[in-house]
Amino acid sequence: MHHAEFEDPRVVAVYNAESPWSREDDFFVSMINGWAPIGPDRVPHVLDLGCGTGRLTMGLRNLGYQVTGLDPAKASLDIARTRPGSDGFTWIEGKSPSLPNSTFDGALMTSHVAQFFVTDDEWSQTLRDLHRALRPRSVLTFDTRDATAREWDTWNKAQSTRAVVLPDGQAVEVWTEVTNETNELVSFCQHYIYPDGSELLSSATLRFQGLDQIQSSLQAAGFSVEQVYGGWSRQLPGVGDGEFLVVATRKPDS
Ligand SMILES: C[S@@+](CC[C@H](N)C(=O)[O-])C[C@H]1O[C@@H](n2cnc3c(N)ncnc32)[C@H](O)[C@@H]1O
């Protein structure tokens, strides 16, 4: 099934079990704290676009931010809704056109959400909607993999097989295989093998945009690119962790 990883409850449980808090979350929290700090009389409102099972969304909320999580995948939001403290919390089940106008002081797309917009139209529509939803001068930050690092070369059975233990103690064997590679697009299939021998599959395609293209699309959508890092310790692009970690601000309307 396409995107079962986010849309099939049995597979979302695996995604959630192997996605604990990490240095990536620390990086994004530090970006939000730097660009949209909580003040004595100011609680910034942060959007987590493609929030998935809500790990970082609730992490920011626990730090005192007002946060909205948006994701099109109901099964992922169903897990997010079970997180402690999520009662009365706003989760939007949908895509970027569902965003309200001029509401947020910061926005995030984490764990490579940006790579799920595989056409120019989808990407520029998302940036336009973010521009509409953000207040002037507010921050947008996201991660996207640097194609030159070719991370997908390790997406094969030999290098990607791992056992993921679910909260009920079941161990699921998971591995990834690339099924197609053309220009900037890499398609892959994840295999999930359960203790009873049954197998579930999840397919997806990711786009690996070049840095020039990312920067020009942000400019065209009304953002200024403030910083691009190549890794989670704020290295330069090309010498970090095979990432582009982008920090942009929404230009004021002219
Ligand atoms: C790899 S997960 C990341 C989830 C979360 N941000 C995290 O850090 O764990 C990618 C998420 O992007 C979401 N997604 C896919 N297409 C999307 C779209 N068009 N708009 C918003 N989210 C989307 C998926 O449903 C999924 O939850």
Tab-separated table of C-alpha atoms and ligand atoms in Angstrom:
chain	number	residue	atom	x	y	z
A	1	MET	CA	0.000	0.000	0.000
A	2	HIS	CA	1.235	3.492	-0.896
A	3	HIS	CA	2.216	5.405	2.308
A	4	ALA	CA	1.070	2.538	4.583
A	5	GLU	CA	3.861	3.739	6.867
A	6	PHE	CA	1.621	6.686	7.746
A	7	GLU	CA	-1.842	5.434	6.827
A	8	ASP	CA	-2.105	1.807	7.997
A	9	PRO	CA	-2.386	1.639	11.815
A	10	ARG	CA	-0.350	-1.607	11.963
A	11	VAL	CA	2.568	0.022	10.136
A	12	VAL	CA	2.208	3.445	11.771
A	13	ALA	CA	2.830	1.650	15.086
A	14	VAL	CA	6.201	0.516	13.684
A	15	TYR	CA	7.054	4.036	12.465
A	16	ASN	CA	6.212	5.424	15.866
A	17	ALA	CA	8.238	2.772	17.726
A	18	GLU	CA	11.359	3.503	15.696
A	19	SER	CA	11.032	7.290	15.796
A	20	PRO	CA	11.870	8.362	19.352
A	21	TRP	CA	13.053	11.868	20.250
A	22	SER	CA	16.444	12.497	18.612
A	23	ARG	CA	19.114	15.104	17.906
A	24	GLU	CA	17.026	16.141	14.873
A	25	ASP	CA	14.230	17.208	17.230
A	26	ASP	CA	16.772	19.066	19.390
A	27	PHE	CA	17.949	20.899	16.274
A	28	PHE	CA	14.439	22.000	15.321
A	29	VAL	CA	13.597	23.044	18.876
A	30	SER	CA	16.747	25.192	18.946
A	31	MET	CA	15.765	26.806	15.628
A	32	ILE	CA	12.281	27.634	16.891
A	33	ASN	CA	13.633	28.882	20.227
A	34	GLY	CA	16.129	31.068	18.349
A	35	TRP	CA	13.724	32.587	15.828
A	36	ALA	CA	10.439	32.586	17.764
A	37	PRO	CA	11.352	32.654	21.473
A	38	ILE	CA	8.727	32.511	24.179
A	39	GLY	CA	8.648	35.907	25.959
A	40	PRO	CA	7.079	37.128	29.197
A	41	ASP	CA	3.985	38.281	27.300
A	42	ARG	CA	4.384	36.304	24.088
A	43	VAL	CA	3.609	32.665	23.306
A	44	PRO	CA	4.482	32.038	19.656
A	45	HIS	CA	2.178	29.792	17.647
A	46	VAL	CA	4.104	27.077	15.781
A	47	LEU	CA	2.833	24.909	12.914
A	48	ASP	CA	4.131	21.337	12.562
A	49	LEU	CA	3.282	20.555	8.907
A	50	GLY	CA	3.283	16.790	8.329
A	51	CYS	CA	3.365	16.219	12.080
A	52	GLY	CA	2.888	12.437	11.773
A	53	THR	CA	2.458	10.829	15.179
A	54	GLY	CA	3.087	14.148	16.923
A	55	ARG	CA	6.404	13.578	18.718
A	56	LEU	CA	7.853	17.032	18.045
A	57	THR	CA	4.442	18.728	18.089
A	58	MET	CA	3.878	17.679	21.688
A	59	GLY	CA	7.527	18.312	22.559
A	60	LEU	CA	7.102	21.963	21.556
A	61	ARG	CA	3.827	22.157	23.405
A	62	ASN	CA	5.507	20.828	26.545
A	63	LEU	CA	8.064	23.634	26.225
A	64	GLY	CA	5.218	26.169	26.394
A	65	TYR	CA	4.531	26.908	22.707
A	66	GLN	CA	1.091	27.084	21.220
A	67	VAL	CA	1.275	24.420	18.505
A	68	THR	CA	-0.892	23.134	15.665
A	69	GLY	CA	-0.139	19.800	14.016
A	70	LEU	CA	-1.342	19.086	10.471
A	71	ASP	CA	-1.129	15.782	8.617
A	72	PRO	CA	-3.251	14.073	5.943
A	73	ALA	CA	-2.805	10.615	7.528
A	74	LYS	CA	-5.586	9.794	10.000
A	75	ALA	CA	-3.818	6.709	11.376
A	76	SER	CA	-0.782	8.833	12.303
A	77	LEU	CA	-2.939	11.504	13.954
A	78	ASP	CA	-4.769	8.758	15.870
A	79	ILE	CA	-1.466	7.948	17.610
A	80	ALA	CA	-0.713	11.670	18.079
A	81	ARG	CA	-4.073	12.079	19.814
A	82	THR	CA	-3.108	9.468	22.424
A	83	ARG	CA	-0.008	11.384	23.559
A	84	PRO	CA	-0.206	12.673	27.128
A	85	GLY	CA	-1.414	16.278	27.206
A	86	SER	CA	-2.999	16.177	23.752
A	87	ASP	CA	-6.567	16.547	25.087
A	88	GLY	CA	-8.185	19.632	23.605
A	89	PHE	CA	-5.258	20.006	21.231
A	90	THR	CA	-5.732	21.156	17.598
A	91	TRP	CA	-4.783	18.505	15.046
A	92	ILE	CA	-5.736	19.339	11.451
A	93	GLU	CA	-6.356	16.279	9.285
A	94	GLY	CA	-5.502	17.591	5.832
A	95	LYS	CA	-2.937	19.227	3.608
A	96	SER	CA	-1.576	22.756	3.404
A	97	PRO	CA	-4.674	24.303	1.672
A	98	SER	CA	-6.493	23.671	5.003
A	99	LEU	CA	-4.217	26.114	6.832
A	100	PRO	CA	-5.709	29.324	8.248
A	101	ASN	CA	-4.387	32.726	7.111
A	102	SER	CA	-1.703	34.721	8.912
A	103	THR	CA	-1.763	32.649	12.099
A	104	PHE	CA	1.675	31.203	12.814
A	105	ASP	CA	4.961	32.628	14.119
A	106	GLY	CA	6.941	29.624	12.981
A	107	ALA	CA	6.536	26.464	10.890
A	108	LEU	CA	8.390	23.160	10.707
A	109	MET	CA	8.519	20.236	8.306
A	110	THR	CA	10.609	17.507	9.942
A	111	SER	CA	11.858	13.998	9.166
A	112	HIS	CA	11.999	14.911	5.471
A	113	VAL	CA	8.337	15.818	4.994
A	114	ALA	CA	9.552	18.283	2.329
A	115	GLN	CA	10.646	15.355	0.138
A	116	PHE	CA	7.091	14.004	-0.112
A	117	PHE	CA	6.128	16.915	-2.427
A	118	VAL	CA	7.306	15.255	-5.596
A	119	THR	CA	6.242	17.728	-8.281
A	120	ASP	CA	7.023	21.431	-8.737
A	121	ASP	CA	3.299	22.164	-8.423
A	122	GLU	CA	2.911	20.341	-5.073
A	123	TRP	CA	6.041	21.963	-3.653
A	124	SER	CA	5.208	25.505	-4.764
A	125	GLN	CA	1.579	25.134	-3.616
A	126	THR	CA	2.825	24.067	-0.174
A	127	LEU	CA	5.223	27.026	0.028
A	128	ARG	CA	2.471	29.424	-1.060
A	129	ASP	CA	0.139	28.034	1.613
A	130	LEU	CA	2.876	28.332	4.239
A	131	HIS	CA	3.489	31.925	3.182
A	132	ARG	CA	-0.232	32.636	3.552
A	133	ALA	CA	-0.415	30.921	6.964
A	134	LEU	CA	2.686	32.545	8.476
A	135	ARG	CA	2.858	36.040	9.887
A	136	PRO	CA	5.393	38.444	8.318
A	137	ARG	CA	9.034	37.775	9.336
A	138	SER	CA	8.191	34.432	10.933
A	139	VAL	CA	10.424	31.413	10.439
A	140	LEU	CA	10.100	28.284	8.298
A	141	THR	CA	12.571	25.450	8.918
A	142	PHE	CA	12.806	21.988	7.380
A	143	ASP	CA	15.166	19.163	6.456
A	144	THR	CA	15.669	17.570	3.064
A	145	ARG	CA	18.366	15.067	2.097
A	146	ASP	CA	21.307	16.155	-0.050
A	147	ALA	CA	21.177	13.980	-3.187
A	148	THR	CA	24.966	13.989	-3.493
A	149	ALA	CA	25.167	11.875	-0.301
A	150	ARG	CA	23.062	9.164	-2.032
A	151	GLU	CA	21.610	7.847	1.214
A	152	TRP	CA	19.301	5.613	-0.802
A	153	ASP	CA	22.292	3.464	-1.793
A	154	THR	CA	21.939	1.912	1.691
A	155	TRP	CA	18.230	1.201	1.206
A	156	ASN	CA	18.652	-2.491	0.486
A	157	LYS	CA	17.976	-5.657	2.477
A	158	ALA	CA	21.598	-6.196	3.535
A	159	GLN	CA	22.119	-2.697	4.930
A	160	SER	CA	18.676	-1.674	6.140
A	161	THR	CA	17.288	-4.741	7.948
A	162	ARG	CA	16.449	-4.034	11.557
A	163	ALA	CA	14.135	-5.366	14.271
A	164	VAL	CA	11.625	-2.907	15.669
A	165	VAL	CA	10.056	-3.820	19.005
A	166	LEU	CA	6.462	-2.645	19.447
A	167	PRO	CA	5.028	-1.597	22.828
A	168	ASP	CA	3.368	-5.048	23.144
A	169	GLY	CA	6.789	-6.751	22.843
A	170	GLN	CA	6.336	-8.020	19.273
A	171	ALA	CA	9.478	-7.650	17.138
A	172	VAL	CA	8.841	-6.687	13.514
A	173	GLU	CA	11.603	-7.150	10.946
A	174	VAL	CA	11.799	-4.121	8.667
A	175	TRP	CA	13.842	-3.491	5.566
A	176	THR	CA	13.805	-1.107	2.632
A	177	GLU	CA	14.465	-1.594	-1.079
A	178	VAL	CA	14.741	0.987	-3.834
A	179	THR	CA	12.321	0.209	-6.656
A	180	ASN	CA	13.030	3.075	-9.030
A	181	GLU	CA	15.449	5.955	-9.414
A	182	THR	CA	14.934	8.665	-12.026
A	183	ASN	CA	16.331	12.192	-12.008
A	184	GLU	CA	15.436	13.618	-8.606
A	185	LEU	CA	12.930	10.931	-7.644
A	186	VAL	CA	13.662	7.789	-5.650
A	187	SER	CA	10.872	5.255	-5.105
A	188	PHE	CA	11.174	2.561	-2.512
A	189	CYS	CA	9.265	-0.175	-0.743
A	190	GLN	CA	9.453	-0.971	2.967
A	191	HIS	CA	8.883	-4.580	4.035
A	192	TYR	CA	7.413	-5.384	7.463
A	193	ILE	CA	7.610	-9.020	8.545
A	194	TYR	CA	5.623	-9.919	11.653
A	195	PRO	CA	6.370	-12.742	14.113
A	196	ASP	CA	3.614	-14.898	12.531
A	197	GLY	CA	5.364	-14.627	9.138
A	198	SER	CA	2.855	-12.229	7.573
A	199	GLU	CA	4.270	-9.359	5.538
A	200	LEU	CA	3.014	-5.819	4.931
A	201	LEU	CA	4.440	-3.439	2.339
A	202	SER	CA	4.607	0.345	2.176
A	203	SER	CA	5.705	2.210	-0.941
A	204	ALA	CA	6.637	5.860	-1.372
A	205	THR	CA	8.508	8.261	-3.642
A	206	LEU	CA	10.774	11.024	-2.393
A	207	ARG	CA	12.138	14.016	-4.251
A	208	PHE	CA	15.767	15.044	-3.773
A	209	GLN	CA	15.831	18.703	-4.832
A	210	GLY	CA	19.121	20.508	-5.340
A	211	LEU	CA	19.994	23.405	-3.076
A	212	ASP	CA	19.786	26.029	-5.839
A	213	GLN	CA	16.289	24.865	-6.676
A	214	ILE	CA	15.197	24.879	-3.017
A	215	GLN	CA	16.521	28.393	-2.563
A	216	SER	CA	14.950	29.765	-5.726
A	217	SER	CA	11.565	28.178	-4.965
A	218	LEU	CA	11.600	29.721	-1.478
A	219	GLN	CA	12.469	33.144	-2.921
A	220	ALA	CA	9.679	32.823	-5.494
A	221	ALA	CA	7.173	32.003	-2.731
A	222	GLY	CA	8.110	35.092	-0.696
A	223	PHE	CA	10.723	33.726	1.722
A	224	SER	CA	14.297	34.853	2.441
A	225	VAL	CA	16.748	32.010	2.978
A	226	GLU	CA	18.587	32.817	6.213
A	227	GLN	CA	20.751	29.750	6.667
A	228	VAL	CA	21.360	26.295	5.238
A	229	TYR	CA	23.254	23.711	7.293
A	230	GLY	CA	24.626	20.397	6.084
A	231	GLY	CA	24.220	18.532	9.361
A	232	TRP	CA	22.667	18.449	12.795
A	233	SER	CA	25.681	20.158	14.407
A	234	ARG	CA	25.201	23.117	12.058
A	235	GLN	CA	27.971	22.132	9.641
A	236	LEU	CA	28.249	23.675	6.196
A	237	PRO	CA	26.300	22.062	3.358
A	238	GLY	CA	28.284	19.165	1.861
A	239	VAL	CA	30.318	18.372	4.984
A	240	GLY	CA	27.656	17.394	7.506
A	241	ASP	CA	25.176	14.539	7.623
A	242	GLY	CA	24.032	14.535	4.014
A	243	GLU	CA	21.231	16.969	4.776
A	244	PHE	CA	20.105	20.424	3.821
A	245	LEU	CA	18.685	21.969	6.996
A	246	VAL	CA	16.971	25.099	5.767
A	247	VAL	CA	16.008	28.164	7.778
A	248	ALA	CA	13.955	30.797	5.932
A	249	THR	CA	11.830	33.753	6.969
A	250	ARG	CA	8.602	34.951	5.449
A	251	LYS	CA	9.168	38.311	3.809
A	252	PRO	CA	6.804	41.087	4.858
A	253	ASP	CA	4.219	41.807	2.169
A	254	SER	CA	5.402	44.616	-0.089
B	1	LIG	C1	8.474	10.796	7.648
B	1	LIG	S1	6.938	11.333	8.266
B	1	LIG	C2	7.416	12.634	9.356
B	1	LIG	C3	6.451	12.819	10.489
B	1	LIG	C4	6.900	13.806	11.570
B	1	LIG	N1	7.152	15.126	11.029
B	1	LIG	C5	8.110	13.281	12.314
B	1	LIG	O1	9.073	14.052	12.487
B	1	LIG	O2	8.083	12.123	12.759
B	1	LIG	C6	6.267	12.203	6.882
B	1	LIG	C7	4.874	12.749	7.146
B	1	LIG	O3	4.517	13.588	6.038
B	1	LIG	C8	3.129	13.444	5.868
B	1	LIG	N2	2.748	13.924	4.542
B	1	LIG	C9	2.799	13.265	3.370
B	1	LIG	N3	2.280	14.034	2.385
B	1	LIG	C10	1.923	15.204	2.964
B	1	LIG	C11	1.307	16.404	2.482
B	1	LIG	N4	0.987	16.568	1.187
B	1	LIG	N5	1.051	17.396	3.359
B	1	LIG	C12	1.374	17.265	4.669
B	1	LIG	N6	1.942	16.142	5.181
B	1	LIG	C13	2.207	15.133	4.339
B	1	LIG	C14	2.885	11.968	6.073
B	1	LIG	O4	1.520	11.667	6.309
B	1	LIG	C15	3.808	11.691	7.253
B	1	LIG	O5	3.130	11.799	8.480
